[in-house]
Amino acid sequence: MSIFCKVANLITFAILVSNSVCGEDAFLYDVFPPGFQWGFSTSSYQIEGAWNEDGKGVNIWDTFVHRFPSPIPDKRNGDIACDSYHKFDHDVSLLKYIGANVYRFSLSWSRILPTGRIDHINPAGIQYYNNLINLLLANGIEPIVTLHQWDLPQPLMDIGGWQNEEVIQHFSNFANLAFHAFGDRIRKWVTFNEPNVMCVHGYLTGKYAPGHKNINEALNSARNIVKSHAKVYRLYDRVFRLHQGGKVGMALFSYWLEPKDPQNPAHRKIAEYGMQIMWGSFAFPIVFGNYNDETKQLLGKLRKLKLTSAPVEFTLEESVEIKGSYDFWGLNHYSTYLVEPSKLTSSILHGDLIGLVLGAKISVDPKWPQGARNDITVVPWGLRKTLNWIKERYGSPEIYIMENGYPDYPNAGVEDVSRVQFHRGYINEMLKAVRLDGVGVTMYLACGLLDSFEWSLGYTVNFGVVYVNHSDPERPRTPKLSSACLQQIFAENGFT
Ligand SMILES: *[C@@H]1O[C@H](CO)[C@@H](O)[C@H](O)[C@H]1NC(C)=O
């Protein structure tokens, strides 16, 4: 293992040397502060399978992938996925083997509440998550629970999904149940994973379930999600915090936008504007109580064009509940883009409206290495810049990296040197942010543990540090080279 790691080190070193020619600085040999947490993120729909077993209800991803013709390129789905519903003990063994001390998973709302509503609780669903949580704790691994990662119960979609304000109460009831059932053993809760991606791809581009294409739905959903988040945060404050002593936050997707020409003020301005818009719909209200000026102006423009009915502000009453409703910020980060002003609009990237409405041109540097997705390039320093940007604009919050990972193809094999380079590079830039820049990052979760169902890409792309053979009914798991390297970084708490 360590020989593999050294080979990979050399390759990484070569890349860093070539980067330093371009002005990026050298690899930092140092460790993270004591208590830094290491682990992995997964989500229910991507790994659990058992889509109709033991009383689980149907969710919007079940509906989406079962459409005919299939919206997924390989026509496959998450019906079985990694079969983690039956094989969670294998997953925990892998986490233990790699040396993770935290594991973030999401609850399948429909497994716990088959109708989405509190009128019918499925005991098998509660039991499944109790078993997982207890096994993690028995192995010294802290469970982190994501309440919602995209798999809304279908009956709630049938009343309009997140754009319907009624769903806010249903989400709060679900969260209340989860706090009651699991909160005695959970110290960190994530209300929503990447609601920005969920709104854009679920309700605007239609690439994700429920597959809608309506900007008004996307914007009203985003607004209701901020309110749902705040309501659940306040519920935790009022009823659970005293006894359970946990933390509650949200995980946002954010890439880094680099001015294409850093010397050009217009490029710098549009890059900053893009970042403000990306963080403006969720983080800004949650930290400061309302949308930032950039988002207000954008909403105003869209209202004028009659593209949305979404209000440009939260009411005073809403604002009071929303403001400050976070104990940490979760950051899901993969990649960096170059941006410049342009009269032409370019396509929408993950999770934001910048290309669509701002007239900005997005590109990548052809010298940046690319994985199996053309929208993910390997730019480790973009993570350091993103972290510094959050620290400066958002009052130095505690930050957890809740997803970071590299996509390759299913036939890439277990000697995934590119993924090793990716994680080493990004973790090292995170180390610089912590040690040299004083950014308060205290956790790193790689995404993902297993090769799993990658949403609109099916199984055509892999992020796992563990290979899963999806042609084998047993779904056997084989650690890749990247597992060994993360094992070493976790054990050393950095790079010694
Ligand atoms: C995956 O499983 C199938 C079916 O058992 C088997 O034929 C194939 O060789 C396996 N692939 C790998 C790479 O192990």
Coordinates of C-alpha atoms and ligand atoms in Angstrom, one line a residue:
M1 CA 0.0 0.0 0.0
S2 CA 2.7 2.5 0.9
I3 CA 4.5 1.7 -2.3
F4 CA 1.4 2.6 -4.2
C5 CA 1.2 5.7 -2.2
K6 CA 4.7 6.7 -2.9
V7 CA 4.3 6.2 -6.6
A8 CA 1.2 8.4 -6.4
N9 CA 3.2 10.9 -4.3
L10 CA 5.8 11.2 -7.0
I11 CA 3.2 11.8 -9.6
T12 CA 1.5 14.3 -7.4
F13 CA 4.8 15.9 -6.8
A14 CA 5.5 16.2 -10.5
I15 CA 2.1 17.9 -10.9
L16 CA 2.8 20.3 -8.1
V17 CA 6.2 21.2 -9.6
S18 CA 4.5 22.0 -12.8
N19 CA 1.8 24.0 -11.0
S20 CA 4.3 26.0 -9.1
V21 CA 5.6 27.2 -12.5
C22 CA 2.1 28.6 -12.9
G23 CA 2.3 30.4 -9.6
E24 CA 0.7 27.9 -7.3
D25 CA 2.7 27.1 -4.2
A26 CA 4.3 23.9 -3.1
F27 CA 3.0 21.0 -1.2
L28 CA 2.8 21.6 2.6
Y29 CA 4.0 19.0 4.9
D30 CA 2.1 19.5 8.2
V31 CA -0.7 18.1 10.2
F32 CA -4.2 19.3 11.0
P33 CA -5.1 20.5 14.6
P34 CA -6.0 17.7 17.0
G35 CA -9.6 16.6 16.8
F36 CA -9.9 17.2 13.1
Q37 CA -12.5 14.7 11.7
W38 CA -12.1 12.5 8.7
G39 CA -14.7 10.4 6.9
F40 CA -17.1 9.9 4.0
S41 CA -20.5 11.1 2.8
T42 CA -23.2 9.0 1.1
S43 CA -26.9 9.4 0.5
S44 CA -29.8 7.1 0.8
Y45 CA -31.0 6.9 -2.8
Q46 CA -27.5 6.4 -4.2
I47 CA -26.6 3.4 -2.1
E48 CA -29.5 1.8 -0.2
G49 CA -31.5 0.0 -2.9
A50 CA -34.4 -1.9 -1.4
W51 CA -36.6 0.7 -3.0
N52 CA -39.9 -1.2 -2.3
E53 CA -39.0 -3.4 0.7
D54 CA -40.2 -3.5 4.3
G55 CA -42.9 -0.9 3.9
K56 CA -40.9 1.9 2.2
G57 CA -43.0 4.4 0.2
V58 CA -42.2 5.7 -3.3
N59 CA -40.1 8.8 -3.6
I60 CA -39.5 11.2 -6.6
W61 CA -36.3 9.4 -7.6
D62 CA -38.1 6.1 -7.8
T63 CA -40.6 7.7 -10.0
F64 CA -38.1 9.5 -12.1
V65 CA -35.8 6.5 -12.9
H66 CA -38.8 4.3 -13.7
R67 CA -40.1 6.6 -16.4
F68 CA -40.2 5.2 -19.9
P69 CA -38.1 6.0 -21.8
S70 CA -35.5 6.2 -19.0
P71 CA -34.0 9.7 -18.4
I72 CA -30.8 8.0 -17.2
P73 CA -28.0 7.3 -19.9
D74 CA -27.4 3.7 -19.0
K75 CA -31.1 3.1 -18.3
R76 CA -30.3 1.9 -14.8
N77 CA -31.6 3.0 -11.4
G78 CA -31.2 2.8 -7.7
D79 CA -33.6 -0.1 -7.1
I80 CA -30.7 -2.1 -5.8
A81 CA -27.8 0.4 -6.0
C82 CA -25.1 -0.8 -3.6
D83 CA -27.7 -2.8 -1.6
S84 CA -26.6 -0.9 1.5
Y85 CA -30.0 -1.6 3.0
H86 CA -28.9 -5.2 3.5
K87 CA -25.1 -4.6 3.5
F88 CA -24.6 -1.7 5.8
D89 CA -22.4 -3.8 8.0
H90 CA -20.0 -4.2 5.0
D91 CA -19.9 -0.4 4.7
V92 CA -19.2 0.1 8.3
S93 CA -16.3 -2.5 8.1
L94 CA -14.9 -0.5 5.2
L95 CA -15.1 2.8 7.1
K96 CA -13.4 1.2 10.0
Y97 CA -10.7 -0.3 7.8
I98 CA -9.9 3.0 6.2
G99 CA -9.9 4.7 9.6
A100 CA -12.8 7.1 9.2
N101 CA -14.0 8.7 12.4
V102 CA -17.2 10.1 11.0
Y103 CA -19.7 8.9 8.4
R104 CA -22.5 11.1 6.9
F105 CA -25.5 9.3 5.5
S106 CA -29.0 10.6 4.6
L107 CA -32.3 9.4 5.7
S108 CA -34.7 8.1 3.2
W109 CA -37.8 10.0 4.2
S110 CA -40.1 7.5 2.4
R111 CA -38.5 4.6 4.3
I112 CA -39.5 6.2 7.6
L113 CA -42.7 7.9 6.5
P114 CA -44.1 6.1 3.4
T115 CA -46.6 8.8 2.7
G116 CA -44.3 11.6 3.6
R117 CA -46.7 12.5 6.3
I118 CA -46.5 11.8 10.0
D119 CA -49.7 9.8 10.1
H120 CA -47.9 6.5 9.3
I121 CA -44.5 5.6 10.7
N122 CA -42.7 2.6 9.3
P123 CA -41.0 0.8 12.2
A124 CA -38.7 -1.1 9.7
G125 CA -37.3 2.3 8.5
I126 CA -36.6 3.5 12.1
Q127 CA -35.0 0.1 12.8
Y128 CA -32.7 0.3 9.8
Y129 CA -31.2 3.6 10.8
N130 CA -31.0 2.6 14.4
N131 CA -29.0 -0.5 13.4
L132 CA -26.7 1.6 11.2
I133 CA -26.2 4.3 13.9
N134 CA -25.5 1.7 16.6
L135 CA -23.0 -0.3 14.5
L136 CA -21.2 2.9 13.7
L137 CA -20.9 3.9 17.3
A138 CA -19.8 0.4 18.3
N139 CA -16.9 0.9 15.9
G140 CA -16.0 4.3 17.2
I141 CA -17.4 6.2 14.1
E142 CA -19.5 9.3 14.7
P143 CA -22.8 9.2 12.6
I144 CA -23.8 12.4 10.9
V145 CA -27.3 12.5 9.6
T146 CA -28.5 14.4 6.6
L147 CA -32.3 14.8 6.9
H148 CA -32.9 15.4 3.2
Q149 CA -30.8 14.6 0.1
W150 CA -33.3 15.0 -2.8
D151 CA -35.5 11.9 -2.4
L152 CA -38.8 13.7 -1.6
P153 CA -41.7 11.3 -0.9
Q154 CA -43.9 11.1 -4.1
P155 CA -47.2 12.0 -2.2
L156 CA -45.6 15.3 -1.3
M157 CA -44.5 15.9 -4.9
D158 CA -48.1 15.2 -5.9
I159 CA -49.1 18.4 -4.0
G160 CA -46.4 20.4 -5.8
G161 CA -43.2 19.5 -3.9
W162 CA -41.0 22.2 -2.4
Q163 CA -42.8 25.0 -4.1
N164 CA -45.9 24.2 -1.9
E165 CA -45.5 25.9 1.5
E166 CA -47.4 23.0 3.1
V167 CA -44.3 20.8 2.6
I168 CA -42.5 23.0 5.2
Q169 CA -44.7 21.5 7.9
H170 CA -44.3 18.0 6.7
F171 CA -40.5 18.4 6.7
S172 CA -40.6 19.8 10.2
N173 CA -42.7 16.8 11.3
F174 CA -40.2 14.4 9.8
A175 CA -37.3 16.2 11.4
N176 CA -39.0 16.2 14.8
L177 CA -39.5 12.4 14.5
A178 CA -35.8 12.0 13.5
F179 CA -34.6 14.1 16.4
H180 CA -36.8 12.0 18.8
A181 CA -35.8 8.6 17.3
F182 CA -32.1 9.1 16.8
G183 CA -31.0 12.4 18.4
D184 CA -29.8 10.8 21.6
R185 CA -26.8 9.5 19.5
I186 CA -26.4 12.2 16.9
R187 CA -24.2 15.3 17.4
K188 CA -24.4 16.8 13.9
W189 CA -27.4 17.2 11.7
V190 CA -27.5 18.5 8.1
T191 CA -31.0 19.7 7.2
F192 CA -30.5 19.8 3.4
N193 CA -27.7 18.6 1.2
E194 CA -27.0 20.9 -1.7
P195 CA -30.5 22.5 -1.9
N196 CA -29.0 24.8 -4.6
V197 CA -28.3 21.8 -6.9
M198 CA -31.6 20.2 -6.0
C199 CA -33.6 23.3 -7.0
V200 CA -31.7 24.0 -10.2
H201 CA -31.6 20.5 -11.6
G202 CA -34.9 19.2 -10.1
Y203 CA -37.0 22.2 -11.0
L204 CA -35.2 24.2 -13.7
T205 CA -33.0 22.0 -16.0
G206 CA -35.1 18.9 -15.3
K207 CA -31.9 16.7 -15.2
Y208 CA -32.8 15.5 -11.7
A209 CA -36.1 14.3 -10.2
P210 CA -38.8 15.5 -10.4
G211 CA -37.6 16.6 -13.9
H212 CA -39.4 19.9 -14.0
K213 CA -38.3 22.9 -16.1
N214 CA -39.8 25.9 -14.5
I215 CA -37.8 28.8 -13.1
N216 CA -40.7 30.0 -10.9
E217 CA -40.9 26.5 -9.3
A218 CA -37.1 26.5 -8.7
L219 CA -37.1 29.9 -7.0
N220 CA -40.2 29.3 -4.9
S221 CA -38.7 25.9 -3.8
A222 CA -35.4 27.6 -2.9
R223 CA -37.3 30.1 -0.7
N224 CA -39.4 27.4 1.0
I225 CA -36.3 25.3 1.7
V226 CA -34.7 28.3 3.5
K227 CA -37.9 28.5 5.6
S228 CA -37.9 24.7 6.2
H229 CA -34.3 24.8 7.3
A230 CA -34.9 27.6 9.7
K231 CA -38.1 26.0 11.1
V232 CA -36.2 22.8 11.9
Y233 CA -33.3 24.7 13.3
R234 CA -35.6 26.5 15.7
L235 CA -37.4 23.3 16.6
Y236 CA -34.0 21.8 17.6
D237 CA -33.3 24.9 19.6
R238 CA -36.6 24.8 21.5
V239 CA -37.0 21.1 22.2
F240 CA -33.8 19.1 21.7
R241 CA -30.6 21.2 22.0
L242 CA -30.5 21.3 25.8
H243 CA -30.6 17.5 26.1
Q244 CA -29.0 16.3 22.9
G245 CA -26.3 19.1 22.5
G246 CA -25.9 18.7 18.8
K247 CA -25.2 21.1 15.9
V248 CA -27.5 21.8 13.0
G249 CA -26.4 23.2 9.6
M250 CA -26.8 22.9 5.8
A251 CA -24.4 21.6 3.2
L252 CA -24.1 23.9 0.1
F253 CA -22.6 23.0 -3.2
S254 CA -20.0 25.6 -4.3
Y255 CA -17.4 25.7 -7.0
W256 CA -14.8 28.5 -7.2
L257 CA -15.1 31.2 -9.9
E258 CA -11.8 32.5 -10.9
P259 CA -11.6 35.7 -13.1
K260 CA -10.4 34.6 -16.5
D261 CA -8.0 37.5 -16.5
P262 CA -7.2 38.4 -12.9
Q263 CA -5.7 41.7 -13.9
N264 CA -9.0 42.8 -15.6
P265 CA -11.4 44.5 -13.1
A266 CA -14.5 43.5 -15.1
H267 CA -13.4 39.9 -14.9
R268 CA -12.9 40.2 -11.2
K269 CA -16.2 41.9 -10.7
I270 CA -18.2 39.2 -12.6
A271 CA -16.4 36.4 -10.7
E272 CA -17.3 38.0 -7.3
Y273 CA -20.8 38.6 -8.5
G274 CA -21.2 35.0 -9.5
M275 CA -20.0 33.8 -6.0
Q276 CA -22.4 36.3 -4.4
I277 CA -25.3 34.9 -6.4
M278 CA -24.3 31.3 -5.7
W279 CA -24.3 31.9 -1.9
G280 CA -27.1 34.4 -2.0
S281 CA -30.1 32.2 -2.1
F282 CA -29.4 30.1 0.9
A283 CA -26.4 31.0 2.9
F284 CA -26.8 34.8 2.9
P285 CA -30.4 34.7 4.4
I286 CA -29.4 32.1 6.9
V287 CA -26.5 34.1 8.1
F288 CA -27.7 37.6 7.7
G289 CA -31.5 37.3 7.6
N290 CA -32.3 38.2 4.0
Y291 CA -31.1 38.0 0.4
N292 CA -28.0 39.9 -0.5
D293 CA -28.3 42.9 -2.9
E294 CA -27.2 40.8 -5.9
T295 CA -29.9 38.2 -5.3
K296 CA -32.6 40.8 -4.7
Q297 CA -31.7 42.5 -8.0
L298 CA -31.7 39.3 -9.8
L299 CA -35.1 38.3 -8.4
G300 CA -36.4 41.8 -9.3
K301 CA -35.2 41.4 -12.8
L302 CA -36.9 38.0 -13.2
R303 CA -40.1 39.3 -11.7
K304 CA -40.1 42.1 -14.2
L305 CA -39.7 39.6 -17.0
K306 CA -42.7 37.8 -15.5
L307 CA -40.5 34.7 -15.0
T308 CA -41.2 34.3 -11.3
S309 CA -43.6 35.3 -8.6
A310 CA -41.0 34.7 -5.9
P311 CA -40.7 37.7 -3.5
V312 CA -37.4 39.6 -3.6
E313 CA -37.2 39.6 0.2
F314 CA -38.2 37.6 3.3
T315 CA -40.7 39.3 5.6
L316 CA -39.5 40.6 8.9
E317 CA -41.1 37.7 10.7
E318 CA -39.5 35.2 8.4
S319 CA -36.2 37.0 8.6
V320 CA -36.1 36.8 12.4
E321 CA -36.5 33.0 12.3
I322 CA -34.0 32.5 9.5
K323 CA -31.2 34.8 10.7
G324 CA -28.5 32.9 12.4
S325 CA -30.1 29.5 12.0
Y326 CA -26.8 27.6 11.7
D327 CA -24.0 26.1 13.8
F328 CA -21.7 25.3 11.0
W329 CA -21.4 25.5 7.2
G330 CA -21.2 22.4 5.1
L331 CA -19.3 22.9 1.9
N332 CA -19.5 20.4 -1.0
H333 CA -16.7 21.4 -3.4
Y334 CA -15.4 19.7 -6.5
S335 CA -14.2 22.2 -9.1
T336 CA -13.2 25.6 -10.4
Y337 CA -14.3 27.6 -13.5
L338 CA -12.9 30.7 -15.2
V339 CA -15.4 33.5 -15.7
E340 CA -15.5 36.6 -17.9
P341 CA -18.3 39.0 -18.9
S342 CA -20.0 38.2 -22.1
K343 CA -23.0 39.3 -24.1
L344 CA -23.7 35.6 -24.9
T345 CA -25.2 33.4 -22.2
S346 CA -23.7 30.1 -21.5
S347 CA -25.2 27.0 -20.0
I348 CA -26.2 26.7 -16.4
L349 CA -23.6 25.1 -14.1
H350 CA -24.5 23.1 -11.1
G351 CA -26.6 24.9 -8.6
D352 CA -26.7 28.5 -9.9
L353 CA -28.3 30.7 -12.4
I354 CA -25.2 32.6 -13.4
G355 CA -24.8 31.5 -17.0
L356 CA -28.5 31.8 -17.7
V357 CA -29.2 35.3 -16.5
L358 CA -25.9 37.2 -16.0
G359 CA -24.4 37.0 -19.4
A360 CA -21.2 35.6 -18.1
K361 CA -19.0 33.2 -20.0
I362 CA -17.8 30.1 -18.1
S363 CA -14.8 28.1 -19.2
V364 CA -11.9 26.0 -18.0
D365 CA -8.2 26.1 -18.5
P366 CA -7.4 23.4 -21.0
K367 CA -4.3 22.7 -18.9
W368 CA -6.4 21.6 -15.9
P369 CA -6.7 17.8 -15.7
Q370 CA -10.3 16.5 -16.2
G371 CA -12.1 13.5 -14.8
A372 CA -14.9 11.6 -16.3
R373 CA -17.3 14.5 -16.1
N374 CA -16.6 17.5 -18.3
D375 CA -17.8 19.8 -15.6
I376 CA -15.2 18.7 -13.1
T377 CA -11.6 19.7 -13.5
V378 CA -8.9 19.1 -11.0
V379 CA -8.0 22.5 -9.5
P380 CA -7.0 22.0 -5.8
W381 CA -6.2 25.7 -5.1
G382 CA -9.8 26.6 -5.9
L383 CA -10.8 24.9 -2.6
R384 CA -8.4 27.1 -0.7
K385 CA -9.8 30.2 -2.4
T386 CA -13.4 29.1 -1.8
L387 CA -12.6 28.6 1.9
N388 CA -11.0 32.0 2.3
W389 CA -13.9 33.6 0.4
I390 CA -16.4 32.1 2.9
K391 CA -14.3 33.1 5.9
E392 CA -14.1 36.7 4.7
R393 CA -17.7 37.1 3.6
Y394 CA -19.5 35.0 6.2
G395 CA -17.8 35.9 9.5
S396 CA -15.4 32.9 9.9
P397 CA -18.0 30.2 10.5
E398 CA -17.0 26.6 11.5
I399 CA -16.7 24.8 8.1
Y400 CA -17.1 21.1 7.4
I401 CA -16.0 19.9 4.0
M402 CA -19.0 17.5 3.4
E403 CA -18.2 16.3 -0.1
N404 CA -15.1 16.4 -2.3
G405 CA -14.3 13.7 -4.8
Y406 CA -13.1 12.7 -8.2
P407 CA -15.1 11.1 -11.1
D408 CA -13.7 8.4 -13.2
Y409 CA -15.1 5.7 -15.5
P410 CA -16.4 2.3 -14.4
N411 CA -13.6 0.5 -16.2
A412 CA -10.9 2.7 -14.5
G413 CA -9.9 -0.2 -12.2
V414 CA -8.8 -0.2 -8.6
E415 CA -5.4 1.5 -9.2
D416 CA -7.1 4.9 -9.3
V417 CA -4.0 7.1 -9.3
S418 CA -5.9 10.2 -10.6
R419 CA -8.2 10.0 -7.6
V420 CA -5.3 9.7 -5.2
Q421 CA -3.8 12.9 -6.8
F422 CA -7.2 14.6 -6.5
H423 CA -7.7 13.9 -2.8
R424 CA -4.0 14.6 -1.9
G425 CA -4.1 17.9 -3.8
Y426 CA -7.4 19.1 -2.3
I427 CA -6.6 18.0 1.2
N428 CA -3.3 19.8 1.0
E429 CA -4.9 23.0 -0.1
M430 CA -7.4 22.6 2.8
L431 CA -4.4 22.2 5.1
K432 CA -3.0 25.5 3.8
A433 CA -6.3 27.2 4.4
V434 CA -6.3 25.9 8.0
R435 CA -2.6 26.4 8.8
L436 CA -1.6 29.4 6.8
D437 CA -4.9 31.3 6.4
G438 CA -6.6 30.5 9.7
V439 CA -9.8 29.2 8.1
G440 CA -11.9 27.2 10.6
V441 CA -12.3 23.9 8.8
T442 CA -12.7 21.0 11.2
M443 CA -13.8 18.1 9.1
Y444 CA -13.2 16.5 5.7
L445 CA -15.6 14.0 4.2
A446 CA -14.7 12.4 0.9
C447 CA -17.5 11.6 -1.6
G448 CA -17.9 8.9 -1.8
L449 CA -17.2 5.7 -0.1
L450 CA -18.7 3.4 -2.7
D451 CA -19.1 3.5 -6.5
S452 CA -22.8 4.2 -6.5
F453 CA -25.8 5.5 -8.5
E454 CA -24.7 9.0 -9.7
W455 CA -28.1 10.6 -10.2
S456 CA -28.6 11.7 -13.9
L457 CA -25.4 9.8 -14.9
G458 CA -26.5 6.4 -13.6
Y459 CA -23.5 4.1 -13.2
T460 CA -21.5 5.7 -16.0
V461 CA -19.3 7.6 -13.6
N462 CA -17.7 6.6 -10.3
F463 CA -16.6 8.6 -7.3
G464 CA -15.9 5.8 -4.8
V465 CA -12.7 4.9 -3.1
V466 CA -14.2 1.4 -3.0
Y467 CA -15.1 -0.4 -6.2
V468 CA -18.5 -2.0 -6.3
N469 CA -19.3 -4.5 -9.0
H470 CA -22.8 -3.5 -10.0
S471 CA -23.1 -6.5 -12.4
D472 CA -22.7 -9.0 -9.5
P473 CA -25.9 -9.6 -7.5
E474 CA -23.8 -9.7 -4.3
R475 CA -22.5 -6.1 -5.0
P476 CA -19.0 -7.1 -3.7
R477 CA -16.8 -4.2 -2.5
T478 CA -13.1 -3.9 -3.2
P479 CA -11.0 -1.0 -1.8
K480 CA -9.1 1.0 -4.4
L481 CA -5.7 2.5 -4.2
S482 CA -7.3 5.8 -3.1
S483 CA -8.6 4.0 0.0
A484 CA -5.1 3.2 1.1
C485 CA -4.0 6.8 0.6
L486 CA -6.9 8.2 2.5
Q487 CA -6.2 5.7 5.2
Q488 CA -2.7 7.1 5.5
I489 CA -3.8 10.7 5.5
F490 CA -6.5 10.0 8.1
A491 CA -4.0 8.1 10.3
E492 CA -1.3 10.8 10.1
N493 CA -3.9 13.6 10.4
G494 CA -2.3 15.2 7.4
F495 CA 1.0 14.8 5.7
T496 CA 4.1 14.0 7.8
Ligands
LIG1 C1 -18.4 -8.4 -11.9 O1 -19.4 -9.4 -11.7 C2 -19.7 -10.2 -12.8 C3 -20.8 -11.1 -12.5 O2 -20.5 -11.9 -11.3 C4 -18.4 -10.9 -13.3 O3 -18.7 -11.6 -14.5 C5 -17.3 -9.9 -13.6 O4 -16.1 -10.5 -13.9 C6 -17.1 -9.0 -12.4 N1 -16.2 -7.9 -12.8 C7 -15.1 -7.6 -12.1 C8 -14.3 -6.5 -12.6 O5 -14.7 -8.2 -11.1

